[in-house]
Amino acid sequence: MNWEGFANNRLTVPMGRIAGIPIRLHLIFLVVLALQLLGSLQYGLPQVLLWSILLGPVLLLTVLVHELGHCLAARSVGGQVDGVLLWPLGGLAFIGHTAGPKADMWVAVAGPLTHVPMVGIWLLLLLPAFHASTGSWAINLDMPWPSSGHLWHAVCVGAIIINLSLLAFNLLVPAYPLDGGRLLVDALLAAGVAPRLAAGITVGVAVPLGLLVLVYGILVFQMVTIMVAVFILFATFQLFQALRTDSLARHPLFAVACSDAAGGGAAAGPGGPYFKFESPSFGAAGAAGGGRSSAAV
């Protein structure tokens, strides 16, 4: 689905604009948040309050900054930005450019890099909170019990852990459609690997990683982790279908590379996501245009 589809969807609500970029929130996010908080009820109301803050406003703000990193990077390479959708699995930045794989590396890495200054800000906020809570300035990331006197301390620690986790997960797990998978594809294409071979390697890497994430999510019984694994496997299956049906040139990840290989010039199309949901076989808007995509956490 393209940006217009989400913008007109009754399950998404506008959250304003930043730098001219429209932001929308998918209401399913609130449903998933409520289900996650139900699981913390057994640990008492202080834990419910802590995780309602961390998985609510803190996570939304973190994901939004991450997606804006992708958006601003896309603009810096001459791309276009349609909007950002915040949803249960993170965020989708509806962006597009035709600047090639090296430029796309910058677009892909710009999102995760935003977690570095965010960690720095939360560390500065943790310093006085830790001192007020413990009487010491020698901070650590041990999560305190979120009683009234330690709640802000716990929020700061939780926010740092969230940012570090998202930074590592997005950069160190090279599974499409995560940012690390995008970087893997860009590196292969920049090294001169043919698009079909690069797509095959991407599928071969993403499937076992997706299955590992799925098994981990089942073992620790984390609903969102399981959903992320299903998302990875679904997006990878779409890429496999594009490869199998010789429609790789219509997949947003490879449209520009295939066009360049054929001696043509690709133009950014109208609004498909970096993480594609629709099958490339039915020519969704943005897939055929070349380089139109959405970046996500």
GROMACS .gro file of C-alpha atoms in nm:
model
  297
    1MET     CA    1   0.000   0.000   0.000
    2ASN     CA    2   0.130   0.347  -0.082
    3TRP     CA    3   0.120   0.658   0.139
    4GLU     CA    4  -0.216   0.771   0.005
    5GLY     CA    5  -0.363   0.435   0.104
    6PHE     CA    6  -0.248   0.473   0.464
    7ALA     CA    7  -0.336   0.843   0.477
    8ASN     CA    8  -0.695   0.763   0.377
    9ASN     CA    9  -0.720   0.461   0.607
   10ARG     CA   10  -0.961   0.510   0.898
   11LEU     CA   11  -0.727   0.314   1.123
   12THR     CA   12  -0.458   0.583   1.096
   13VAL     CA   13  -0.480   0.927   1.257
   14PRO     CA   14  -0.275   1.240   1.180
   15MET     CA   15  -0.011   1.342   1.433
   16GLY     CA   16   0.098   1.667   1.269
   17ARG     CA   17   0.395   1.755   1.049
   18ILE     CA   18   0.769   1.787   1.111
   19ALA     CA   19   0.984   1.965   0.851
   20GLY     CA   20   0.683   1.946   0.620
   21ILE     CA   21   0.662   1.566   0.660
   22PRO     CA   22   0.315   1.436   0.759
   23ILE     CA   23   0.312   1.192   1.052
   24ARG     CA   24   0.035   0.938   1.109
   25LEU     CA   25  -0.027   0.682   1.384
   26HIS     CA   26  -0.186   0.344   1.317
   27LEU     CA   27  -0.447   0.270   1.585
   28ILE     CA   28  -0.342  -0.095   1.596
   29PHE     CA   29  -0.033   0.034   1.778
   30LEU     CA   30  -0.256   0.118   2.076
   31VAL     CA   31  -0.412  -0.230   2.068
   32VAL     CA   32  -0.071  -0.399   2.073
   33LEU     CA   33   0.043  -0.162   2.350
   34ALA     CA   34  -0.260  -0.256   2.561
   35LEU     CA   35  -0.192  -0.627   2.512
   36GLN     CA   36   0.172  -0.582   2.614
   37LEU     CA   37   0.071  -0.390   2.927
   38LEU     CA   38  -0.171  -0.666   3.023
   39GLY     CA   39   0.129  -0.897   3.047
   40SER     CA   40   0.293  -0.665   3.302
   41LEU     CA   41  -0.009  -0.653   3.535
   42GLN     CA   42   0.119  -0.957   3.724
   43TYR     CA   43   0.422  -0.752   3.835
   44GLY     CA   44   0.215  -0.472   3.985
   45LEU     CA   45   0.099  -0.123   3.891
   46PRO     CA   46   0.449   0.036   3.909
   47GLN     CA   47   0.563  -0.193   3.625
   48VAL     CA   48   0.249  -0.115   3.426
   49LEU     CA   49   0.317   0.257   3.462
   50LEU     CA   50   0.684   0.217   3.366
   51TRP     CA   51   0.612   0.013   3.054
   52SER     CA   52   0.321   0.233   2.950
   53ILE     CA   53   0.573   0.520   2.938
   54LEU     CA   54   0.851   0.322   2.770
   55LEU     CA   55   0.638   0.142   2.511
   56GLY     CA   56   0.414   0.444   2.458
   57PRO     CA   57   0.559   0.797   2.427
   58VAL     CA   58   0.927   0.699   2.461
   59LEU     CA   59   0.915   0.431   2.192
   60LEU     CA   60   0.700   0.644   1.961
   61LEU     CA   61   0.939   0.938   1.988
   62THR     CA   62   1.240   0.711   1.935
   63VAL     CA   63   1.089   0.550   1.626
   64LEU     CA   64   0.978   0.886   1.488
   65VAL     CA   65   1.330   1.032   1.515
   66HIS     CA   66   1.467   0.716   1.349
   67GLU     CA   67   1.226   0.752   1.056
   68LEU     CA   68   1.295   1.124   1.022
   69GLY     CA   69   1.663   1.031   0.989
   70HIS     CA   70   1.574   0.822   0.683
   71CYS     CA   71   1.354   1.102   0.548
   72LEU     CA   72   1.612   1.378   0.579
   73ALA     CA   73   1.882   1.154   0.431
   74ALA     CA   74   1.657   1.078   0.134
   75ARG     CA   75   1.605   1.449   0.079
   76SER     CA   76   1.980   1.507   0.098
   77VAL     CA   77   2.034   1.275  -0.203
   78GLY     CA   78   1.759   1.438  -0.405
   79GLY     CA   79   1.478   1.206  -0.302
   80GLN     CA   80   1.117   1.272  -0.211
   81VAL     CA   81   0.933   1.212   0.116
   82ASP     CA   82   0.560   1.143   0.136
   83GLY     CA   83   0.519   1.079   0.507
   84VAL     CA   84   0.590   0.865   0.814
   85LEU     CA   85   0.359   0.601   0.958
   86LEU     CA   86   0.403   0.484   1.317
   87TRP     CA   87   0.266   0.132   1.354
   88PRO     CA   88   0.297  -0.173   1.585
   89LEU     CA   89   0.631  -0.289   1.442
   90GLY     CA   90   0.799   0.051   1.448
   91GLY     CA   91   0.774   0.299   1.165
   92LEU     CA   92   0.749   0.330   0.790
   93ALA     CA   93   0.906   0.627   0.613
   94PHE     CA   94   0.756   0.661   0.265
   95ILE     CA   95   1.050   0.790   0.065
   96GLY     CA   96   1.201   0.751  -0.278
   97HIS     CA   97   1.520   0.835  -0.464
   98THR     CA   98   1.718   0.715  -0.764
   99ALA     CA   99   2.069   0.807  -0.649
  100GLY     CA  100   2.212   0.453  -0.657
  101PRO     CA  101   2.329   0.202  -0.396
  102LYS     CA  102   2.603   0.412  -0.237
  103ALA     CA  103   2.360   0.695  -0.172
  104ASP     CA  104   2.103   0.444  -0.047
  105MET     CA  105   2.358   0.322   0.209
  106TRP     CA  106   2.346   0.671   0.358
  107VAL     CA  107   1.966   0.671   0.355
  108ALA     CA  108   1.957   0.326   0.521
  109VAL     CA  109   2.216   0.400   0.789
  110ALA     CA  110   2.083   0.749   0.872
  111GLY     CA  111   1.791   0.603   1.066
  112PRO     CA  112   1.994   0.384   1.305
  113LEU     CA  113   2.254   0.659   1.350
  114THR     CA  114   1.990   0.879   1.515
  115HIS     CA  115   2.002   0.646   1.815
  116VAL     CA  116   2.357   0.763   1.897
  117PRO     CA  117   2.260   1.120   1.995
  118MET     CA  118   1.941   0.991   2.156
  119VAL     CA  119   2.148   0.763   2.381
  120GLY     CA  120   2.366   1.063   2.466
  121ILE     CA  121   2.063   1.272   2.563
  122TRP     CA  122   1.918   0.996   2.780
  123LEU     CA  123   2.255   0.944   2.949
  124LEU     CA  124   2.261   1.313   3.042
  125LEU     CA  125   1.909   1.281   3.181
  126LEU     CA  126   2.005   0.963   3.367
  127LEU     CA  127   2.295   1.126   3.550
  128PRO     CA  128   2.092   1.346   3.789
  129ALA     CA  129   1.813   1.086   3.809
  130PHE     CA  130   2.061   0.817   3.912
  131HIS     CA  131   2.219   1.047   4.171
  132ALA     CA  132   1.880   1.140   4.316
  133SER     CA  133   1.781   0.774   4.328
  134THR     CA  134   2.102   0.619   4.462
  135GLY     CA  135   2.320   0.903   4.594
  136SER     CA  136   2.598   0.806   4.353
  137TRP     CA  137   2.722   0.961   4.028
  138ALA     CA  138   2.869   0.629   3.904
  139ILE     CA  139   2.580   0.545   3.673
  140ASN     CA  140   2.497   0.197   3.545
  141LEU     CA  141   2.213   0.051   3.341
  142ASP     CA  142   2.062  -0.169   3.612
  143MET     CA  143   1.686  -0.117   3.600
  144PRO     CA  144   1.552  -0.012   3.944
  145TRP     CA  145   1.209  -0.105   4.073
  146PRO     CA  146   0.989   0.179   3.938
  147SER     CA  147   0.855   0.307   4.270
  148SER     CA  148   0.763   0.673   4.302
  149GLY     CA  149   1.119   0.771   4.393
  150HIS     CA  150   1.283   0.569   4.116
  151LEU     CA  151   1.039   0.594   3.824
  152TRP     CA  152   1.230   0.858   3.625
  153HIS     CA  153   1.555   0.668   3.687
  154ALA     CA  154   1.391   0.354   3.546
  155VAL     CA  155   1.249   0.544   3.246
  156CYS     CA  156   1.594   0.680   3.156
  157VAL     CA  157   1.755   0.336   3.182
  158GLY     CA  158   1.475   0.180   2.976
  159ALA     CA  159   1.503   0.448   2.708
  160ILE     CA  160   1.878   0.390   2.676
  161ILE     CA  161   1.827   0.014   2.645
  162ILE     CA  162   1.557   0.066   2.381
  163ASN     CA  163   1.784   0.290   2.174
  164LEU     CA  164   2.085   0.060   2.201
  165SER     CA  165   1.870  -0.241   2.110
  166LEU     CA  166   1.722  -0.071   1.804
  167LEU     CA  167   2.066   0.049   1.692
  168ALA     CA  168   2.215  -0.299   1.719
  169PHE     CA  169   1.915  -0.484   1.575
  170ASN     CA  170   1.885  -0.259   1.270
  171LEU     CA  171   2.256  -0.251   1.187
  172LEU     CA  172   2.374  -0.597   1.291
  173VAL     CA  173   2.090  -0.814   1.159
  174PRO     CA  174   2.134  -0.814   0.778
  175ALA     CA  175   1.783  -0.944   0.709
  176TYR     CA  176   1.568  -0.771   0.454
  177PRO     CA  177   1.365  -0.556   0.512
  178LEU     CA  178   1.558  -0.430   0.816
  179ASP     CA  179   1.809  -0.151   0.765
  180GLY     CA  180   2.091  -0.406   0.792
  181GLY     CA  181   1.938  -0.603   0.506
  182ARG     CA  182   1.913  -0.287   0.301
  183LEU     CA  183   2.281  -0.217   0.367
  184LEU     CA  184   2.369  -0.571   0.259
  185VAL     CA  185   2.189  -0.524  -0.074
  186ASP     CA  186   2.347  -0.182  -0.128
  187ALA     CA  187   2.695  -0.320  -0.054
  188LEU     CA  188   2.645  -0.605  -0.301
  189LEU     CA  189   2.514  -0.375  -0.575
  190ALA     CA  190   2.789  -0.116  -0.514
  191ALA     CA  191   3.047  -0.397  -0.546
  192GLY     CA  192   2.912  -0.478  -0.892
  193VAL     CA  193   2.712  -0.789  -0.803
  194ALA     CA  194   2.431  -0.849  -1.053
  195PRO     CA  195   2.083  -0.765  -0.918
  196ARG     CA  196   1.956  -1.125  -0.952
  197LEU     CA  197   2.253  -1.265  -0.761
  198ALA     CA  198   2.225  -0.991  -0.499
  199ALA     CA  199   1.856  -1.073  -0.457
  200GLY     CA  200   1.933  -1.444  -0.419
  201ILE     CA  201   2.196  -1.373  -0.154
  202THR     CA  202   1.954  -1.144   0.027
  203VAL     CA  203   1.687  -1.412   0.039
  204GLY     CA  204   1.940  -1.674   0.150
  205VAL     CA  205   2.053  -1.455   0.438
  206ALA     CA  206   1.713  -1.321   0.545
  207VAL     CA  207   1.525  -1.652   0.567
  208PRO     CA  208   1.742  -1.823   0.833
  209LEU     CA  209   1.772  -1.498   1.029
  210GLY     CA  210   1.395  -1.450   1.017
  211LEU     CA  211   1.345  -1.806   1.139
  212LEU     CA  212   1.591  -1.749   1.425
  213VAL     CA  213   1.405  -1.435   1.530
  214LEU     CA  214   1.079  -1.631   1.513
  215VAL     CA  215   1.213  -1.913   1.731
  216TYR     CA  216   1.352  -1.663   1.982
  217GLY     CA  217   1.019  -1.480   1.996
  218ILE     CA  218   0.835  -1.806   2.060
  219LEU     CA  219   1.082  -1.919   2.330
  220VAL     CA  220   1.058  -1.591   2.524
  221PHE     CA  221   0.690  -1.548   2.427
  222GLN     CA  222   0.728  -1.193   2.293
  223MET     CA  223   0.441  -1.110   2.061
  224VAL     CA  224   0.609  -0.816   1.890
  225THR     CA  225   0.926  -1.019   1.824
  226ILE     CA  226   0.715  -1.289   1.662
  227MET     CA  227   0.540  -1.025   1.449
  228VAL     CA  228   0.876  -0.882   1.340
  229ALA     CA  229   0.992  -1.230   1.238
  230VAL     CA  230   0.674  -1.288   1.036
  231PHE     CA  231   0.725  -0.948   0.874
  232ILE     CA  232   1.084  -1.037   0.776
  233LEU     CA  233   0.976  -1.371   0.629
  234PHE     CA  234   0.680  -1.217   0.444
  235ALA     CA  235   0.887  -0.938   0.288
  236THR     CA  236   1.158  -1.189   0.196
  237PHE     CA  237   0.897  -1.414   0.034
  238GLN     CA  238   0.784  -1.118  -0.177
  239LEU     CA  239   1.144  -1.064  -0.288
  240PHE     CA  240   1.173  -1.436  -0.368
  241GLN     CA  241   0.853  -1.414  -0.574
  242ALA     CA  242   0.994  -1.119  -0.767
  243LEU     CA  243   1.308  -1.320  -0.835
  244ARG     CA  244   1.116  -1.634  -0.935
  245THR     CA  245   0.878  -1.448  -1.170
  246ASP     CA  246   1.151  -1.233  -1.330
  247SER     CA  247   0.985  -0.917  -1.199
  248LEU     CA  248   1.283  -0.796  -0.996
  249ALA     CA  249   1.284  -0.470  -1.191
  250ARG     CA  250   0.947  -0.391  -1.033
  251HIS     CA  251   1.066  -0.451  -0.678
  252PRO     CA  252   1.155  -0.122  -0.499
  253LEU     CA  253   1.479  -0.265  -0.363
  254PHE     CA  254   1.618  -0.343  -0.710
  255ALA     CA  255   1.425  -0.120  -0.952
  256VAL     CA  256   1.703   0.137  -0.991
  257ALA     CA  257   1.978  -0.126  -1.023
  258CYS     CA  258   1.782  -0.324  -1.283
  259SER     CA  259   1.710  -0.008  -1.478
  260ASP     CA  260   2.077   0.092  -1.472
  261ALA     CA  261   2.178  -0.257  -1.580
  262ALA     CA  262   1.938  -0.231  -1.872
  263GLY     CA  263   2.079   0.108  -1.969
  264GLY     CA  264   1.771   0.307  -1.868
  265GLY     CA  265   1.713   0.578  -1.612
  266ALA     CA  266   1.477   0.525  -1.321
  267ALA     CA  267   1.256   0.795  -1.183
  268ALA     CA  268   1.121   0.798  -0.830
  269GLY     CA  269   0.764   0.681  -0.837
  270PRO     CA  270   0.460   0.793  -0.638
  271GLY     CA  271   0.475   0.655  -0.294
  272GLY     CA  272   0.541   0.290  -0.221
  273PRO     CA  273   0.696   0.189   0.110
  274TYR     CA  274   1.059   0.095   0.178
  275PHE     CA  275   0.911  -0.215   0.337
  276LYS     CA  276   0.679  -0.347   0.067
  277PHE     CA  277   0.359  -0.527   0.159
  278GLU     CA  278   0.210  -0.584  -0.184
  279SER     CA  279   0.341  -0.845  -0.426
  280PRO     CA  280   0.558  -0.696  -0.701
  281SER     CA  281   0.369  -0.910  -0.948
  282PHE     CA  282   0.073  -0.675  -0.959
  283GLY     CA  283   0.262  -0.354  -1.017
  284ALA     CA  284   0.173  -0.142  -0.715
  285ALA     CA  285   0.240   0.228  -0.741
  286GLY     CA  286   0.595   0.293  -0.639
  287ALA     CA  287   0.728  -0.051  -0.724
  288ALA     CA  288   0.744   0.010  -1.094
  289GLY     CA  289   0.864   0.367  -1.058
  290GLY     CA  290   1.206   0.270  -0.936
  291GLY     CA  291   1.368   0.348  -0.606
  292ARG     CA  292   1.048   0.434  -0.422
  293SER     CA  293   1.043   0.275  -0.083
  294SER     CA  294   0.995   0.317   0.288
  295ALA     CA  295   1.248   0.294   0.566
  296ALA     CA  296   1.151   0.138   0.892
  297VAL     CA  297   1.273   0.047   1.236
   0.00000   0.00000   0.00000
